PDB file of C-alpha atoms in Angstrom:
ATOM      1  CA  UNK A 760      85.583 106.431 115.904  1.00  0.00           C
ATOM      2  CA  UNK A 761      87.916 109.332 115.509  1.00  0.00           C
ATOM      3  CA  UNK A 762      87.793 110.930 112.031  1.00  0.00           C
ATOM      4  CA  UNK A 763      90.919 111.026 109.884  1.00  0.00           C
ATOM      5  CA  UNK A 764      92.527 114.271 108.922  1.00  0.00           C
ATOM      6  CA  UNK A 765      91.992 115.675 105.421  1.00  0.00           C
ATOM      7  CA  UNK A 766      94.711 117.853 103.904  1.00  0.00           C
ATOM      8  CA  UNK A 767      93.705 119.660 100.728  1.00  0.00           C
ATOM      9  CA  UNK A 768      96.593 120.782  98.533  1.00  0.00           C
ATOM     10  CA  UNK A 769      95.264 123.411  96.220  1.00  0.00           C
ATOM     11  CA  UNK A 770      97.175 124.891  93.245  1.00  0.00           C
ATOM     12  CA  UNK A 771      97.605 124.924  89.523  1.00  0.00           C
ATOM     13  CA  UNK A 772      99.479 122.149  87.763  1.00  0.00           C
ATOM     14  CA  UNK A 773     103.232 121.934  88.394  1.00  0.00           C
ATOM     15  CA  UNK A 774     103.207 123.904  91.637  1.00  0.00           C
ATOM     16  CA  UNK A 775     104.525 120.709  93.290  1.00  0.00           C
ATOM     17  CA  UNK A 776     101.359 119.419  95.000  1.00  0.00           C
ATOM     18  CA  UNK A 777     101.985 115.766  94.243  1.00  0.00           C
ATOM     19  CA  UNK A 778     105.667 116.010  95.180  1.00  0.00           C
ATOM     20  CA  UNK A 779     104.693 117.555  98.490  1.00  0.00           C
ATOM     21  CA  UNK A 780     101.934 114.922  99.028  1.00  0.00           C
ATOM     22  CA  UNK A 781     104.431 112.120  98.507  1.00  0.00           C
ATOM     23  CA  UNK A 782     106.861 113.765 100.975  1.00  0.00           C
ATOM     24  CA  UNK A 783     104.005 113.930 103.522  1.00  0.00           C
ATOM     25  CA  UNK A 784     103.362 110.222 102.974  1.00  0.00           C
ATOM     26  CA  UNK A 785     107.097 109.441 103.299  1.00  0.00           C
ATOM     27  CA  UNK A 786     107.720 111.448 106.470  1.00  0.00           C
ATOM     28  CA  UNK A 787     104.515 111.488 108.522  1.00  0.00           C
ATOM     29  CA  UNK A 788     104.324 109.126 111.403  1.00  0.00           C
ATOM     30  CA  UNK A 789     100.671 108.592 110.561  1.00  0.00           C
ATOM     31  CA  UNK A 790      99.458 106.943 107.365  1.00  0.00           C
ATOM     32  CA  UNK A 791      97.955 109.173 104.641  1.00  0.00           C
ATOM     33  CA  UNK A 792      96.061 108.108 101.493  1.00  0.00           C
ATOM     34  CA  UNK A 793      96.698 110.328  98.467  1.00  0.00           C
ATOM     35  CA  UNK A 794      93.779 111.009  96.103  1.00  0.00           C
ATOM     36  CA  UNK A 795      93.714 113.609  93.352  1.00  0.00           C
ATOM     37  CA  UNK A 796      92.251 114.633  90.063  1.00  0.00           C
ATOM     38  CA  UNK A 797      95.095 113.071  87.953  1.00  0.00           C
ATOM     39  CA  UNK A 798      94.832 109.790  89.886  1.00  0.00           C
ATOM     40  CA  UNK A 799      91.061 109.590  89.589  1.00  0.00           C
ATOM     41  CA  UNK A 800      90.824 110.567  85.921  1.00  0.00           C
ATOM     42  CA  UNK A 801      92.689 107.300  85.238  1.00  0.00           C
ATOM     43  CA  UNK A 802      89.605 105.543  86.541  1.00  0.00           C
ATOM     44  CA  UNK A 803      87.554 106.887  83.618  1.00  0.00           C
ATOM     45  CA  UNK A 804      87.913 104.747  80.497  1.00  0.00           C
ATOM     46  CA  UNK A 805      89.599 106.337  77.462  1.00  0.00           C
ATOM     47  CA  UNK A 806      86.450 106.033  75.454  1.00  0.00           C
ATOM     48  CA  UNK A 807      84.476 108.195  77.886  1.00  0.00           C
ATOM     49  CA  UNK A 808      87.413 110.676  78.352  1.00  0.00           C
ATOM     50  CA  UNK A 809      87.513 111.129  74.602  1.00  0.00           C
ATOM     51  CA  UNK A 810      83.779 111.460  74.163  1.00  0.00           C
ATOM     52  CA  UNK A 811      82.851 113.698  77.093  1.00  0.00           C
ATOM     53  CA  UNK A 812      85.920 114.624  79.138  1.00  0.00           C
ATOM     54  CA  UNK A 813      84.331 117.619  80.876  1.00  0.00           C
ATOM     55  CA  UNK A 814      81.291 115.728  82.127  1.00  0.00           C
ATOM     56  CA  UNK A 815      83.389 113.049  83.753  1.00  0.00           C
ATOM     57  CA  UNK A 816      85.985 115.489  84.986  1.00  0.00           C
ATOM     58  CA  UNK A 817      83.518 117.624  86.926  1.00  0.00           C
ATOM     59  CA  UNK A 818      81.624 114.587  88.275  1.00  0.00           C
ATOM     60  CA  UNK A 819      84.963 113.185  89.358  1.00  0.00           C
ATOM     61  CA  UNK A 820      85.808 116.220  91.485  1.00  0.00           C
ATOM     62  CA  UNK A 821      82.592 115.844  93.492  1.00  0.00           C
ATOM     63  CA  UNK A 822      83.056 112.042  93.770  1.00  0.00           C
ATOM     64  CA  UNK A 823      86.618 112.654  94.996  1.00  0.00           C
ATOM     65  CA  UNK A 824      85.273 114.697  98.025  1.00  0.00           C
ATOM     66  CA  UNK A 825      82.761 112.005  98.839  1.00  0.00           C
ATOM     67  CA  UNK A 826      85.587 109.434  98.753  1.00  0.00           C
ATOM     68  CA  UNK A 827      87.827 111.623 100.941  1.00  0.00           C
ATOM     69  CA  UNK A 828      84.970 111.966 103.461  1.00  0.00           C
ATOM     70  CA  UNK A 829      84.314 108.288 103.445  1.00  0.00           C
ATOM     71  CA  UNK A 830      88.022 107.544 104.239  1.00  0.00           C
ATOM     72  CA  UNK A 831      88.041 110.190 106.937  1.00  0.00           C
ATOM     73  CA  UNK A 832      84.832 108.834 108.503  1.00  0.00           C
ATOM     74  CA  UNK A 833      86.630 105.493 108.666  1.00  0.00           C
ATOM     75  CA  UNK A 834      89.473 107.094 110.591  1.00  0.00           C
ATOM     76  CA  UNK A 835      91.844 107.301 107.654  1.00  0.00           C
ATOM     77  CA  UNK A 836      94.001 110.355 106.916  1.00  0.00           C
ATOM     78  CA  UNK A 837      93.724 111.768 103.401  1.00  0.00           C
ATOM     79  CA  UNK A 838      95.673 114.145 101.179  1.00  0.00           C
ATOM     80  CA  UNK A 839      93.595 115.689  98.317  1.00  0.00           C
ATOM     81  CA  UNK A 840      95.829 116.872  95.437  1.00  0.00           C
ATOM     82  CA  UNK A 841      93.562 119.098  93.430  1.00  0.00           C
ATOM     83  CA  UNK A 842      92.622 122.626  92.215  1.00  0.00           C
ATOM     84  CA  UNK A 843      89.719 124.679  93.587  1.00  0.00           C
ATOM     85  CA  UNK A 844      88.389 126.390  90.529  1.00  0.00           C
ATOM     86  CA  UNK A 845      85.207 128.262  89.645  1.00  0.00           C
ATOM     87  CA  UNK A 846      83.533 127.494  86.295  1.00  0.00           C
ATOM     88  CA  UNK A 847      79.961 127.430  84.927  1.00  0.00           C
ATOM     89  CA  UNK A 848      80.325 123.644  84.681  1.00  0.00           C
ATOM     90  CA  UNK A 849      81.033 123.420  88.428  1.00  0.00           C
ATOM     91  CA  UNK A 850      79.809 126.525  90.150  1.00  0.00           C
ATOM     92  CA  UNK A 851      80.353 127.024  93.841  1.00  0.00           C
ATOM     93  CA  UNK A 852      83.139 124.327  93.759  1.00  0.00           C
ATOM     94  CA  UNK A 853      84.641 125.385  97.093  1.00  0.00           C
ATOM     95  CA  UNK A 854      81.295 125.470  98.863  1.00  0.00           C
ATOM     96  CA  UNK A 855      80.311 122.080  97.459  1.00  0.00           C
ATOM     97  CA  UNK A 856      83.579 120.604  98.712  1.00  0.00           C
ATOM     98  CA  UNK A 857      83.007 122.145 102.171  1.00  0.00           C
ATOM     99  CA  UNK A 858      79.501 120.850 102.333  1.00  0.00           C
ATOM    100  CA  UNK A 859      80.615 117.312 101.440  1.00  0.00           C
ATOM    101  CA  UNK A 860      83.560 117.228 103.815  1.00  0.00           C
ATOM    102  CA  UNK A 861      81.240 118.670 106.406  1.00  0.00           C
ATOM    103  CA  UNK A 862      82.542 118.254 110.021  1.00  0.00           C
ATOM    104  CA  UNK A 863      85.608 116.201 109.140  1.00  0.00           C
ATOM    105  CA  UNK A 864      89.001 117.719 110.135  1.00  0.00           C
ATOM    106  CA  UNK A 865      90.083 119.648 107.082  1.00  0.00           C
ATOM    107  CA  UNK A 866      93.239 121.774 106.491  1.00  0.00           C
ATOM    108  CA  UNK A 867      93.236 123.665 103.210  1.00  0.00           C
ATOM    109  CA  UNK A 868      96.796 124.508 101.844  1.00  0.00           C
ATOM    110  CA  UNK A 869      97.443 126.846  98.958  1.00  0.00           C
ATOM    111  CA  UNK A 870     100.574 125.608  97.104  1.00  0.00           C
ATOM    112  CA  UNK A 871     101.949 128.691  95.413  1.00  0.00           C
ATOM    113  CA  UNK A 872     104.577 128.974  92.701  1.00  0.00           C
ATOM    114  CA  UNK A 873     105.191 131.699  90.108  1.00  0.00           C
ATOM    115  CA  UNK A 874     103.575 130.799  86.770  1.00  0.00           C
ATOM    116  CA  UNK A 875     106.805 131.137  84.820  1.00  0.00           C
ATOM    117  CA  UNK A 876     108.387 128.450  87.057  1.00  0.00           C
ATOM    118  CA  UNK A 877     105.250 126.298  86.533  1.00  0.00           C
ATOM    119  CA  UNK A 878     105.614 126.776  82.790  1.00  0.00           C
ATOM    120  CA  UNK A 879     109.226 125.608  82.897  1.00  0.00           C
ATOM    121  CA  UNK A 880     108.165 122.591  85.033  1.00  0.00           C
ATOM    122  CA  UNK A 881     105.422 121.809  82.513  1.00  0.00           C
ATOM    123  CA  UNK A 882     107.940 121.782  79.660  1.00  0.00           C
ATOM    124  CA  UNK A 883     110.331 119.581  81.643  1.00  0.00           C
ATOM    125  CA  UNK A 884     107.605 117.146  82.595  1.00  0.00           C
ATOM    126  CA  UNK A 885     106.437 116.735  79.045  1.00  0.00           C
ATOM    127  CA  UNK A 886     102.950 115.531  80.108  1.00  0.00           C
ATOM    128  CA  UNK A 887     101.447 118.946  80.484  1.00  0.00           C
ATOM    129  CA  UNK A 888     100.818 121.800  78.074  1.00  0.00           C
ATOM    130  CA  UNK A 889     103.370 124.574  78.243  1.00  0.00           C
ATOM    131  CA  UNK A 890     100.799 127.097  79.378  1.00  0.00           C
ATOM    132  CA  UNK A 891      98.506 124.714  81.261  1.00  0.00           C
ATOM    133  CA  UNK A 892      99.233 126.414  84.614  1.00  0.00           C
ATOM    134  CA  UNK A 893      98.444 129.846  83.129  1.00  0.00           C
ATOM    135  CA  UNK A 894      95.089 128.525  81.847  1.00  0.00           C
ATOM    136  CA  UNK A 895      94.297 126.957  85.252  1.00  0.00           C
ATOM    137  CA  UNK A 896      95.219 130.252  86.956  1.00  0.00           C
ATOM    138  CA  UNK A 897      92.399 131.948  85.046  1.00  0.00           C
ATOM    139  CA  UNK A 898      89.813 129.634  86.674  1.00  0.00           C
ATOM    140  CA  UNK A 899      91.330 129.053  90.115  1.00  0.00           C
ATOM    141  CA  UNK A 900      88.939 130.343  92.793  1.00  0.00           C
ATOM    142  CA  UNK A 901      90.743 133.420  94.209  1.00  0.00           C
ATOM    143  CA  UNK A 902      87.829 134.383  96.440  1.00  0.00           C
ATOM    144  CA  UNK A 903      88.364 131.670  99.027  1.00  0.00           C
ATOM    145  CA  UNK A 904      90.735 132.005 101.946  1.00  0.00           C
ATOM    146  CA  UNK A 905      92.595 128.840 102.627  1.00  0.00           C
ATOM    147  CA  UNK A 906      94.071 127.843 106.033  1.00  0.00           C
ATOM    148  CA  UNK A 907      97.772 127.790 105.134  1.00  0.00           C
ATOM    149  CA  UNK A 908     100.204 128.750 102.358  1.00  0.00           C
ATOM    150  CA  UNK A 909     103.446 127.121 101.179  1.00  0.00           C
ATOM    151  CA  UNK A 910     105.714 128.471  98.536  1.00  0.00           C
ATOM    152  CA  UNK A 911     107.131 125.660  96.448  1.00  0.00           C
ATOM    153  CA  UNK A 912     109.530 127.954  94.625  1.00  0.00           C
ATOM    154  CA  UNK A 913     111.176 128.983  97.856  1.00  0.00           C
ATOM    155  CA  UNK A 914     110.985 125.661  99.750  1.00  0.00           C
ATOM    156  CA  UNK A 915     111.741 122.075  98.740  1.00  0.00           C
ATOM    157  CA  UNK A 916     108.915 119.532  98.703  1.00  0.00           C
ATOM    158  CA  UNK A 917     110.420 118.115 101.943  1.00  0.00           C
ATOM    159  CA  UNK A 918     110.367 121.518 103.651  1.00  0.00           C
ATOM    160  CA  UNK A 919     106.732 122.264 102.457  1.00  0.00           C
ATOM    161  CA  UNK A 920     105.659 118.786 103.733  1.00  0.00           C
ATOM    162  CA  UNK A 921     107.254 119.469 107.137  1.00  0.00           C
ATOM    163  CA  UNK A 922     105.518 122.841 107.380  1.00  0.00           C
ATOM    164  CA  UNK A 923     102.140 121.275 106.456  1.00  0.00           C
ATOM    165  CA  UNK A 924     102.531 118.389 108.891  1.00  0.00           C
ATOM    166  CA  UNK A 925     103.462 120.810 111.656  1.00  0.00           C
ATOM    167  CA  UNK A 926     100.312 122.827 110.832  1.00  0.00           C
ATOM    168  CA  UNK A 927      98.148 119.648 110.624  1.00  0.00           C
ATOM    169  CA  UNK A 928      99.206 118.372 114.033  1.00  0.00           C
ATOM    170  CA  UNK A 929      99.111 121.831 115.638  1.00  0.00           C
ATOM    171  CA  UNK A 930      95.570 122.347 114.255  1.00  0.00           C
ATOM    172  CA  UNK A 931      94.243 118.863 115.122  1.00  0.00           C
ATOM    173  CA  UNK A 932      95.828 118.041 118.439  1.00  0.00           C
TER     174      UNK A 932
END
């Protein structure tokens, strides 16, 4: 069975990853599942989030990669909406993700947006801390080189989705 494509959208909160992922789903001829940290954290009951959020958050990231690989192994396309970070709680995050995804078709995309614009988006959203993007920027893994970059401050989510889809189908012909 042919493995499904995995598109990893990496960036701090409010860069537009989810909006871009939804445009990919809306415009791609092929079907894509969307999984991400925000979506999966809803799977953890409130009691456990309140008692030990970090434990479940870091486990969830690793579980998410296993889930993406499972879907890809089943021939399903997947978009991962997440942040590759480096912390003592989850050291070697990028390498762990690569090891889990293994030989599945993976395109990593860095979604870039100036932090001031992310801060404004956080305020407008109301469900993020004003400086949450700044805090995440301190732990984002800047040592890895991703396959592709889109600039969500210069392009609409539709334009970013189109660029990513073009790259996906150029890469995995």
